[in-house]
Amino acid sequence: MKVYADHAATTPLDPRVLEAMLPFLGQRYYNPSSLYPEAKAVRAEVEAARRTVLELIGGPGRIVFTGSGTESVNLALRSAVSECDGDRKRILVSAVEHHAVLGCADSLAREGFAVECLPVDRYGVVSPDELKVRMGPDVSLVSVMSANNETGAVNDSAALCKIAHNGGAFFHTDAVQALGVFRIRAEEAGADFISVSAHKIYGPKGVGAMYAAENAPVFPVIRGGEQEGGARAGTENVAGIIGFGRAAGILNECLEEDALHLGKLKRIFLDGIESIPDVIVNSPPGGAPHIVSVSAAGVEAELCLLRLSMAGVFASMGAACNSSSVEPSHVVEAVGVPAEYKRGTMRFSFGRDNTAEDVSFAARELALAVAKSR
Ligand code: PLP
């Protein structure tokens, strides 16, 4: 039996998405900026995909296609600070942001911004009251993720955004993990910038999108041609964009069903691991339905995950982009996992195609792997 339980790292490509993409890797290879009718027809498909992604995000703003969720985050953060006056030099980010945000914030810090981390609770949630205390007229940008990629903690983006706006700052939310399991409703949340990525919603890798609200500035990070309305130079990844559009369209139809299914799987998994001694769950009740983070005392996560993969269960320690490190992640540190549990932190993330049988199997194999690893 093989159970893929690493959907927070990436999701399998939906066969319907692949089918939609294939013509654009074959006979419809035209550059969407060219003038003849075949190329204009490709342009029309790119624009249709843009509308579908915008519809899924649910706002009146604009979509800029990028090369990844990471690039979207960089574009959003740099856009947000691009027009700030010299008095707004503070940037507030949560302590558990993905490295996309932390890395970009770090580069802004080297350019003279003061970056401060907002503390989180034991699951990774930022308290709006905490943000209120730290806001000030010198803050240009607040960036807090919608759902955390390691614990599944969910933030109240609308409340956080309101506080940022009351202080005259822009608000960005990294919704890369949230997009597949929650209705983003950009208009209601009020965010100025939202970052998303196709490969977390059964779309292709290498394509992301940044949502910018109607009056938000957009500062191109990648310079060159006039593609994406001048916001992101470079010939479009047409097949990727078409795939993103198709994946967004499918998700728009089945998001609630997916979330319900994932919630049930999560319950079964949590019940299945309940009897394993000295294991704590780092994912909050009511968090993202696809993510379960657990920490087992006296266990090296890497060894345990290796045993699991030999048994056919594929899971990870946390963020996939950090998997070369066996040290506990910044998220594990920030949520305060007790010392004896830290190194035994593992993330299981389920998807649309997983079954109850899959998660029961994963839970049983986790119990065995933990016992053997101790
Ligand atoms: N933000 C979060 C919360 C993520 O989980 C990820 C990917 O794991 C990213 C950003 C980066 O997205 P991408 O892999 O498309 O660069």
Coordinates of C-alpha atoms and ligand atoms in Angstrom, one line a residue:
M1 CA 0.0 0.0 0.0
K2 CA 1.2 3.5 -0.8
V3 CA -0.2 6.5 1.1
Y4 CA 0.8 9.9 0.0
A5 CA 0.4 12.1 3.1
D6 CA 2.5 15.1 2.0
H7 CA 0.0 17.3 0.2
A8 CA 1.2 20.4 2.0
A9 CA 4.5 19.9 0.1
T10 CA 2.8 19.5 -3.2
T11 CA -0.4 17.9 -4.6
P12 CA -0.6 15.4 -7.5
L13 CA -1.5 17.0 -10.8
D14 CA -5.2 16.5 -11.5
P15 CA -5.5 14.5 -14.8
R16 CA -8.1 17.1 -16.0
V17 CA -5.6 19.8 -15.4
L18 CA -3.0 17.9 -17.4
E19 CA -5.4 17.4 -20.2
A20 CA -6.2 21.2 -20.3
M21 CA -2.4 22.0 -20.4
L22 CA -1.3 19.6 -23.1
P23 CA -2.4 21.5 -26.2
F24 CA -0.4 24.5 -25.0
L25 CA 2.7 22.3 -24.8
G26 CA 2.0 21.1 -28.3
Q27 CA 0.2 22.6 -31.2
R28 CA -0.9 25.8 -29.4
Y29 CA 2.7 26.9 -28.6
Y30 CA 2.2 30.5 -29.7
N31 CA 3.4 33.4 -27.7
P32 CA 0.4 35.2 -26.3
S33 CA 1.9 38.6 -27.1
S34 CA 2.1 37.9 -30.8
L35 CA -0.4 39.4 -33.2
Y36 CA -1.8 36.7 -35.4
P37 CA -5.2 35.1 -34.5
E38 CA -3.7 31.8 -33.2
A39 CA -1.6 33.8 -30.7
K40 CA -4.5 36.0 -29.8
A41 CA -6.6 32.9 -29.1
V42 CA -3.9 31.8 -26.6
R43 CA -3.9 35.2 -25.0
A44 CA -7.7 34.8 -24.6
E45 CA -7.1 31.5 -22.8
V46 CA -4.6 33.1 -20.5
E47 CA -7.0 35.9 -19.6
A48 CA -9.8 33.3 -19.0
A49 CA -7.5 31.5 -16.6
R50 CA -6.8 34.8 -14.8
R51 CA -10.5 35.4 -14.4
T52 CA -11.0 31.9 -13.0
V53 CA -8.2 32.3 -10.4
L54 CA -9.6 35.7 -9.5
E55 CA -13.1 34.2 -9.1
L56 CA -11.7 31.5 -6.7
I57 CA -9.9 34.2 -4.6
G58 CA -13.1 36.2 -4.6
G59 CA -12.1 39.9 -5.0
P60 CA -12.3 42.8 -7.3
G61 CA -8.6 43.3 -7.6
R62 CA -6.1 42.0 -10.1
I63 CA -4.2 38.8 -10.6
V64 CA -0.5 38.8 -11.6
F65 CA 0.8 35.4 -12.6
T66 CA 4.3 34.6 -11.3
G67 CA 6.7 31.6 -11.3
S68 CA 5.8 30.3 -7.8
G69 CA 4.1 31.1 -4.5
T70 CA 7.5 32.3 -3.3
E71 CA 7.8 34.8 -6.2
S72 CA 4.2 36.0 -5.5
V73 CA 5.2 36.7 -1.9
N74 CA 8.3 38.6 -2.9
L75 CA 6.3 40.6 -5.4
A76 CA 3.6 41.4 -2.8
L77 CA 6.1 42.4 -0.1
R78 CA 8.1 44.6 -2.4
S79 CA 5.0 46.2 -3.9
A80 CA 3.6 47.0 -0.4
V81 CA 6.7 48.9 0.6
S82 CA 7.4 50.4 -2.8
E83 CA 5.6 53.7 -2.1
C84 CA 6.0 54.0 1.6
D85 CA 7.4 57.3 2.8
G86 CA 10.5 57.4 4.9
D87 CA 8.6 57.4 8.2
R88 CA 7.1 54.0 7.7
K89 CA 10.1 51.8 8.1
R90 CA 8.7 49.0 10.3
I91 CA 7.4 45.7 8.8
L92 CA 5.5 43.2 11.0
V93 CA 5.5 39.5 10.1
S94 CA 4.4 36.5 12.1
A95 CA 7.1 34.3 13.6
V96 CA 5.8 31.3 11.8
E97 CA 5.7 32.6 8.2
H98 CA 7.1 30.5 5.4
H99 CA 10.7 31.2 4.4
A100 CA 9.3 33.0 1.3
V101 CA 8.1 35.8 3.6
L102 CA 11.0 35.6 6.1
G103 CA 13.6 35.6 3.4
C104 CA 12.1 38.6 1.6
A105 CA 11.6 40.4 4.9
D106 CA 15.3 39.7 5.6
S107 CA 16.4 41.3 2.4
L108 CA 14.2 44.3 3.1
A109 CA 15.8 44.5 6.5
R110 CA 19.2 44.8 4.8
E111 CA 17.8 47.7 2.8
G112 CA 16.9 49.7 5.9
F113 CA 13.5 48.3 7.1
A114 CA 13.0 47.2 10.7
V115 CA 11.4 43.8 10.6
E116 CA 9.7 42.6 13.7
C117 CA 8.2 39.1 14.4
L118 CA 4.7 38.9 15.9
P119 CA 4.6 36.1 18.5
V120 CA 2.2 33.2 18.1
D121 CA 0.3 30.9 20.4
R122 CA 1.1 27.2 20.9
Y123 CA -0.4 26.4 17.5
G124 CA 1.0 29.3 15.4
V125 CA -1.9 31.7 15.6
V126 CA -1.3 35.5 15.8
S127 CA -3.6 37.3 18.2
P128 CA -5.2 40.4 16.8
D129 CA -4.7 42.0 20.2
E130 CA -0.9 41.4 19.9
L131 CA -0.9 43.1 16.5
K132 CA -2.8 46.0 18.0
V133 CA -0.2 46.5 20.6
R134 CA 2.6 46.5 18.1
M135 CA 1.0 48.6 15.4
G136 CA 2.1 52.2 15.0
P137 CA 2.2 55.0 12.5
D138 CA 5.7 53.8 11.4
V139 CA 4.5 50.4 10.1
S140 CA 4.3 50.1 6.4
L141 CA 3.3 46.4 6.0
V142 CA 1.8 43.6 8.1
S143 CA 2.2 40.1 6.6
V144 CA 0.5 37.2 8.4
M145 CA -0.3 33.9 6.6
S146 CA -3.8 32.6 6.3
A147 CA -2.9 29.0 7.2
N148 CA 0.4 27.7 8.5
N149 CA 2.1 25.1 6.4
E150 CA 3.5 23.1 9.3
T151 CA 0.7 23.1 12.0
G152 CA -2.3 24.2 9.9
A153 CA -3.0 27.1 12.3
V154 CA -5.5 29.5 10.8
N155 CA -5.4 33.3 11.3
D156 CA -8.3 35.7 11.4
S157 CA -7.1 37.6 8.3
A158 CA -10.1 40.0 8.3
A159 CA -9.4 41.1 11.9
L160 CA -5.7 41.4 11.4
C161 CA -6.2 43.3 8.1
K162 CA -8.5 45.8 9.8
I163 CA -5.9 46.6 12.5
A164 CA -3.2 47.0 9.8
H165 CA -5.4 49.4 7.8
N166 CA -6.4 51.4 10.9
G167 CA -2.7 52.0 11.3
G168 CA -2.3 53.0 7.7
A169 CA -0.3 49.9 6.7
F170 CA -0.8 47.5 3.9
F171 CA -1.8 43.9 4.7
H172 CA -0.5 40.8 2.9
T173 CA -1.5 37.3 3.5
D174 CA 0.3 34.2 2.3
A175 CA -2.7 32.0 1.4
V176 CA -0.7 29.3 -0.4
Q177 CA -1.9 26.6 2.1
A178 CA -5.3 28.1 2.7
L179 CA -6.4 28.3 -1.0
G180 CA -7.3 24.6 -1.3
V181 CA -9.3 24.3 1.9
F182 CA -10.9 27.6 2.7
R183 CA -12.9 30.2 0.8
I184 CA -10.5 33.2 0.7
R185 CA -13.1 35.9 0.0
A186 CA -10.6 38.6 -0.7
E187 CA -13.2 41.3 -0.8
E188 CA -14.5 40.5 2.7
A189 CA -11.0 39.9 4.2
G190 CA -9.9 43.3 2.7
A191 CA -6.3 42.2 2.1
D192 CA -4.2 44.4 -0.2
F193 CA -2.1 41.4 -1.3
I194 CA -2.7 37.7 -1.4
S195 CA -0.1 35.1 -2.5
V196 CA -1.2 31.7 -3.9
S197 CA 0.4 28.8 -5.8
A198 CA -0.9 26.3 -8.3
H199 CA 0.9 23.1 -7.1
K200 CA -0.9 23.1 -3.8
I201 CA -4.3 22.8 -5.5
Y202 CA -3.7 19.9 -7.9
G203 CA -2.2 22.3 -10.5
P204 CA 1.3 22.4 -12.0
K205 CA 4.5 23.4 -10.2
G206 CA 6.3 26.6 -11.3
V207 CA 3.2 28.9 -11.4
G208 CA 1.9 31.2 -8.7
A209 CA -0.3 34.3 -8.6
M210 CA -0.4 37.5 -6.6
Y211 CA -3.7 39.1 -6.0
A212 CA -3.5 42.9 -5.6
A213 CA -6.5 44.9 -4.4
E214 CA -7.8 47.6 -6.7
N215 CA -5.8 50.5 -5.3
A216 CA -2.7 48.6 -4.2
P217 CA 0.6 49.5 -5.8
V218 CA 2.4 46.9 -7.8
F219 CA 6.2 47.1 -8.1
P220 CA 7.7 44.8 -10.6
V221 CA 10.5 42.7 -9.1
I222 CA 11.4 41.1 -12.4
R223 CA 12.1 43.7 -15.1
G224 CA 12.0 43.4 -18.8
G225 CA 9.1 43.2 -21.1
E226 CA 5.5 44.4 -20.6
Q227 CA 4.0 41.0 -19.8
E228 CA 1.4 40.9 -16.9
G229 CA 0.6 44.5 -17.5
G230 CA 4.2 45.4 -16.7
A231 CA 4.0 43.7 -13.3
R232 CA 6.1 40.7 -14.1
A233 CA 8.3 40.6 -17.2
G234 CA 9.0 37.4 -19.1
T235 CA 7.0 35.3 -21.6
E236 CA 4.2 33.7 -19.8
N237 CA 4.3 30.1 -18.7
V238 CA 1.2 29.5 -20.8
A239 CA 0.6 25.8 -20.1
G240 CA 1.2 26.5 -16.4
I241 CA -1.2 29.3 -16.3
I242 CA -3.9 27.3 -18.2
G243 CA -3.3 24.5 -15.7
F244 CA -3.7 26.9 -12.7
G245 CA -6.9 28.2 -14.2
R246 CA -8.3 24.7 -14.7
A247 CA -7.3 23.6 -11.2
A248 CA -8.9 26.8 -9.8
G249 CA -12.1 26.1 -11.7
I250 CA -12.3 22.5 -10.4
L251 CA -11.6 23.7 -6.9
N252 CA -14.2 26.4 -7.1
E253 CA -16.8 23.6 -7.6
C254 CA -15.6 21.2 -4.9
L255 CA -13.8 23.2 -2.2
E256 CA -16.5 22.6 0.5
E257 CA -16.7 18.9 -0.4
D258 CA -12.9 18.6 -0.3
A259 CA -12.7 20.4 3.1
L260 CA -15.4 18.2 4.5
H261 CA -13.7 15.0 3.3
L262 CA -10.3 16.2 4.7
G263 CA -11.9 17.0 8.0
K264 CA -13.2 13.5 8.3
L265 CA -9.9 12.0 7.4
K266 CA -8.2 14.2 10.0
R267 CA -10.6 13.0 12.7
I268 CA -9.9 9.3 11.7
F269 CA -6.1 9.9 11.8
L270 CA -6.2 11.7 15.1
D271 CA -8.3 8.9 16.6
G272 CA -5.9 6.4 15.2
I273 CA -2.9 7.9 16.8
E274 CA -4.5 8.7 20.2
S275 CA -3.2 5.6 21.9
I276 CA 0.5 6.2 20.9
P277 CA 2.2 7.1 24.2
D278 CA 4.0 10.5 24.5
V279 CA 2.8 12.0 21.3
I280 CA 1.4 15.6 21.2
V281 CA -0.6 17.2 18.4
N282 CA 0.6 20.6 17.3
S283 CA -2.4 21.3 15.0
P284 CA -5.2 23.3 16.5
P285 CA -8.8 22.1 16.6
G286 CA -10.5 24.0 13.7
G287 CA -7.2 24.4 11.8
A288 CA -6.6 23.6 8.2
P289 CA -8.4 20.3 7.6
H290 CA -5.5 18.8 5.6
I291 CA -2.6 19.2 8.0
V292 CA -1.8 17.3 11.2
S293 CA 1.5 18.0 13.0
V294 CA 2.6 15.6 15.7
S295 CA 5.6 15.4 18.0
A296 CA 6.7 12.2 19.5
A297 CA 9.0 12.3 22.5
G298 CA 12.3 10.5 22.3
V299 CA 12.1 10.1 18.5
E300 CA 14.3 11.4 15.7
A301 CA 11.7 12.5 13.1
E302 CA 14.0 11.7 10.2
L303 CA 14.4 8.1 11.2
C304 CA 10.8 7.7 11.9
L305 CA 9.8 9.1 8.5
L306 CA 12.3 6.8 6.8
R307 CA 10.6 3.8 8.5
L308 CA 7.3 5.2 7.4
S309 CA 8.4 5.6 3.8
M310 CA 9.6 2.0 3.7
A311 CA 6.2 1.0 4.9
G312 CA 4.7 3.1 2.0
V313 CA 3.6 6.2 4.0
F314 CA 5.1 9.4 2.6
A315 CA 5.1 12.3 5.1
S316 CA 7.6 15.0 6.1
M317 CA 9.1 16.9 8.9
G318 CA 7.6 20.2 7.9
A319 CA 8.2 22.6 5.1
A320 CA 9.6 20.6 2.1
C321 CA 12.0 23.4 1.2
N322 CA 13.6 22.8 4.6
S323 CA 13.9 19.1 4.3
S324 CA 17.7 19.1 4.0
S325 CA 17.8 20.2 7.7
V326 CA 17.1 17.8 10.5
E327 CA 17.0 20.6 13.1
P328 CA 13.6 21.6 14.4
S329 CA 12.1 24.3 12.2
H330 CA 11.5 27.9 13.3
V331 CA 7.8 27.0 13.5
V332 CA 8.5 24.2 16.0
E333 CA 10.6 26.7 18.0
A334 CA 8.0 29.5 17.8
V335 CA 5.0 27.4 18.9
G336 CA 7.1 26.1 21.9
V337 CA 7.0 22.4 21.3
P338 CA 8.6 21.0 24.6
A339 CA 12.3 20.1 24.3
E340 CA 11.9 16.3 24.5
Y341 CA 9.4 16.4 21.7
K342 CA 10.9 18.9 19.3
R343 CA 13.1 16.5 17.3
G344 CA 10.2 14.1 16.8
T345 CA 8.0 16.5 14.9
M346 CA 6.3 15.2 11.8
R347 CA 3.7 16.6 9.4
F348 CA 1.0 14.5 7.8
S349 CA -1.0 16.3 5.1
F350 CA -3.9 14.6 3.3
G351 CA -5.6 15.3 0.0
R352 CA -8.6 14.9 -2.1
D353 CA -7.7 11.3 -3.2
N354 CA -6.9 9.9 0.2
T355 CA -9.3 7.5 1.7
A356 CA -10.3 6.5 5.3
E357 CA -8.4 3.3 4.8
D358 CA -5.3 5.4 3.8
V359 CA -5.3 7.5 6.9
S360 CA -6.0 4.5 9.2
F361 CA -3.1 2.7 7.6
A362 CA -0.9 5.8 8.1
A363 CA -1.9 6.0 11.8
R364 CA -1.1 2.3 12.4
E365 CA 2.3 2.6 10.6
L366 CA 3.1 5.8 12.6
A367 CA 2.5 3.8 15.9
L368 CA 4.8 1.1 14.7
A369 CA 7.5 3.5 13.4
V370 CA 7.5 5.5 16.7
A371 CA 7.8 2.3 18.8
K372 CA 10.7 1.0 16.6
S373 CA 12.4 4.4 16.6
R374 CA 12.4 4.7 20.5
Ligands
PLP1 N1 3.9 29.8 1.5 C1 3.5 28.7 2.1 C2 2.7 28.7 3.3 C3 3.9 27.4 1.5 O1 3.5 26.3 2.2 C4 4.7 27.4 0.4 C5 5.1 26.1 -0.2 O2 5.3 25.1 0.5 C6 5.1 28.6 -0.2 C7 4.7 29.8 0.4 C8 5.9 28.6 -1.4 O3 5.2 28.2 -2.6 P1 6.0 27.7 -3.9 O4 6.4 26.3 -3.6 O5 5.0 27.8 -5.0 O6 7.1 28.6 -4.1

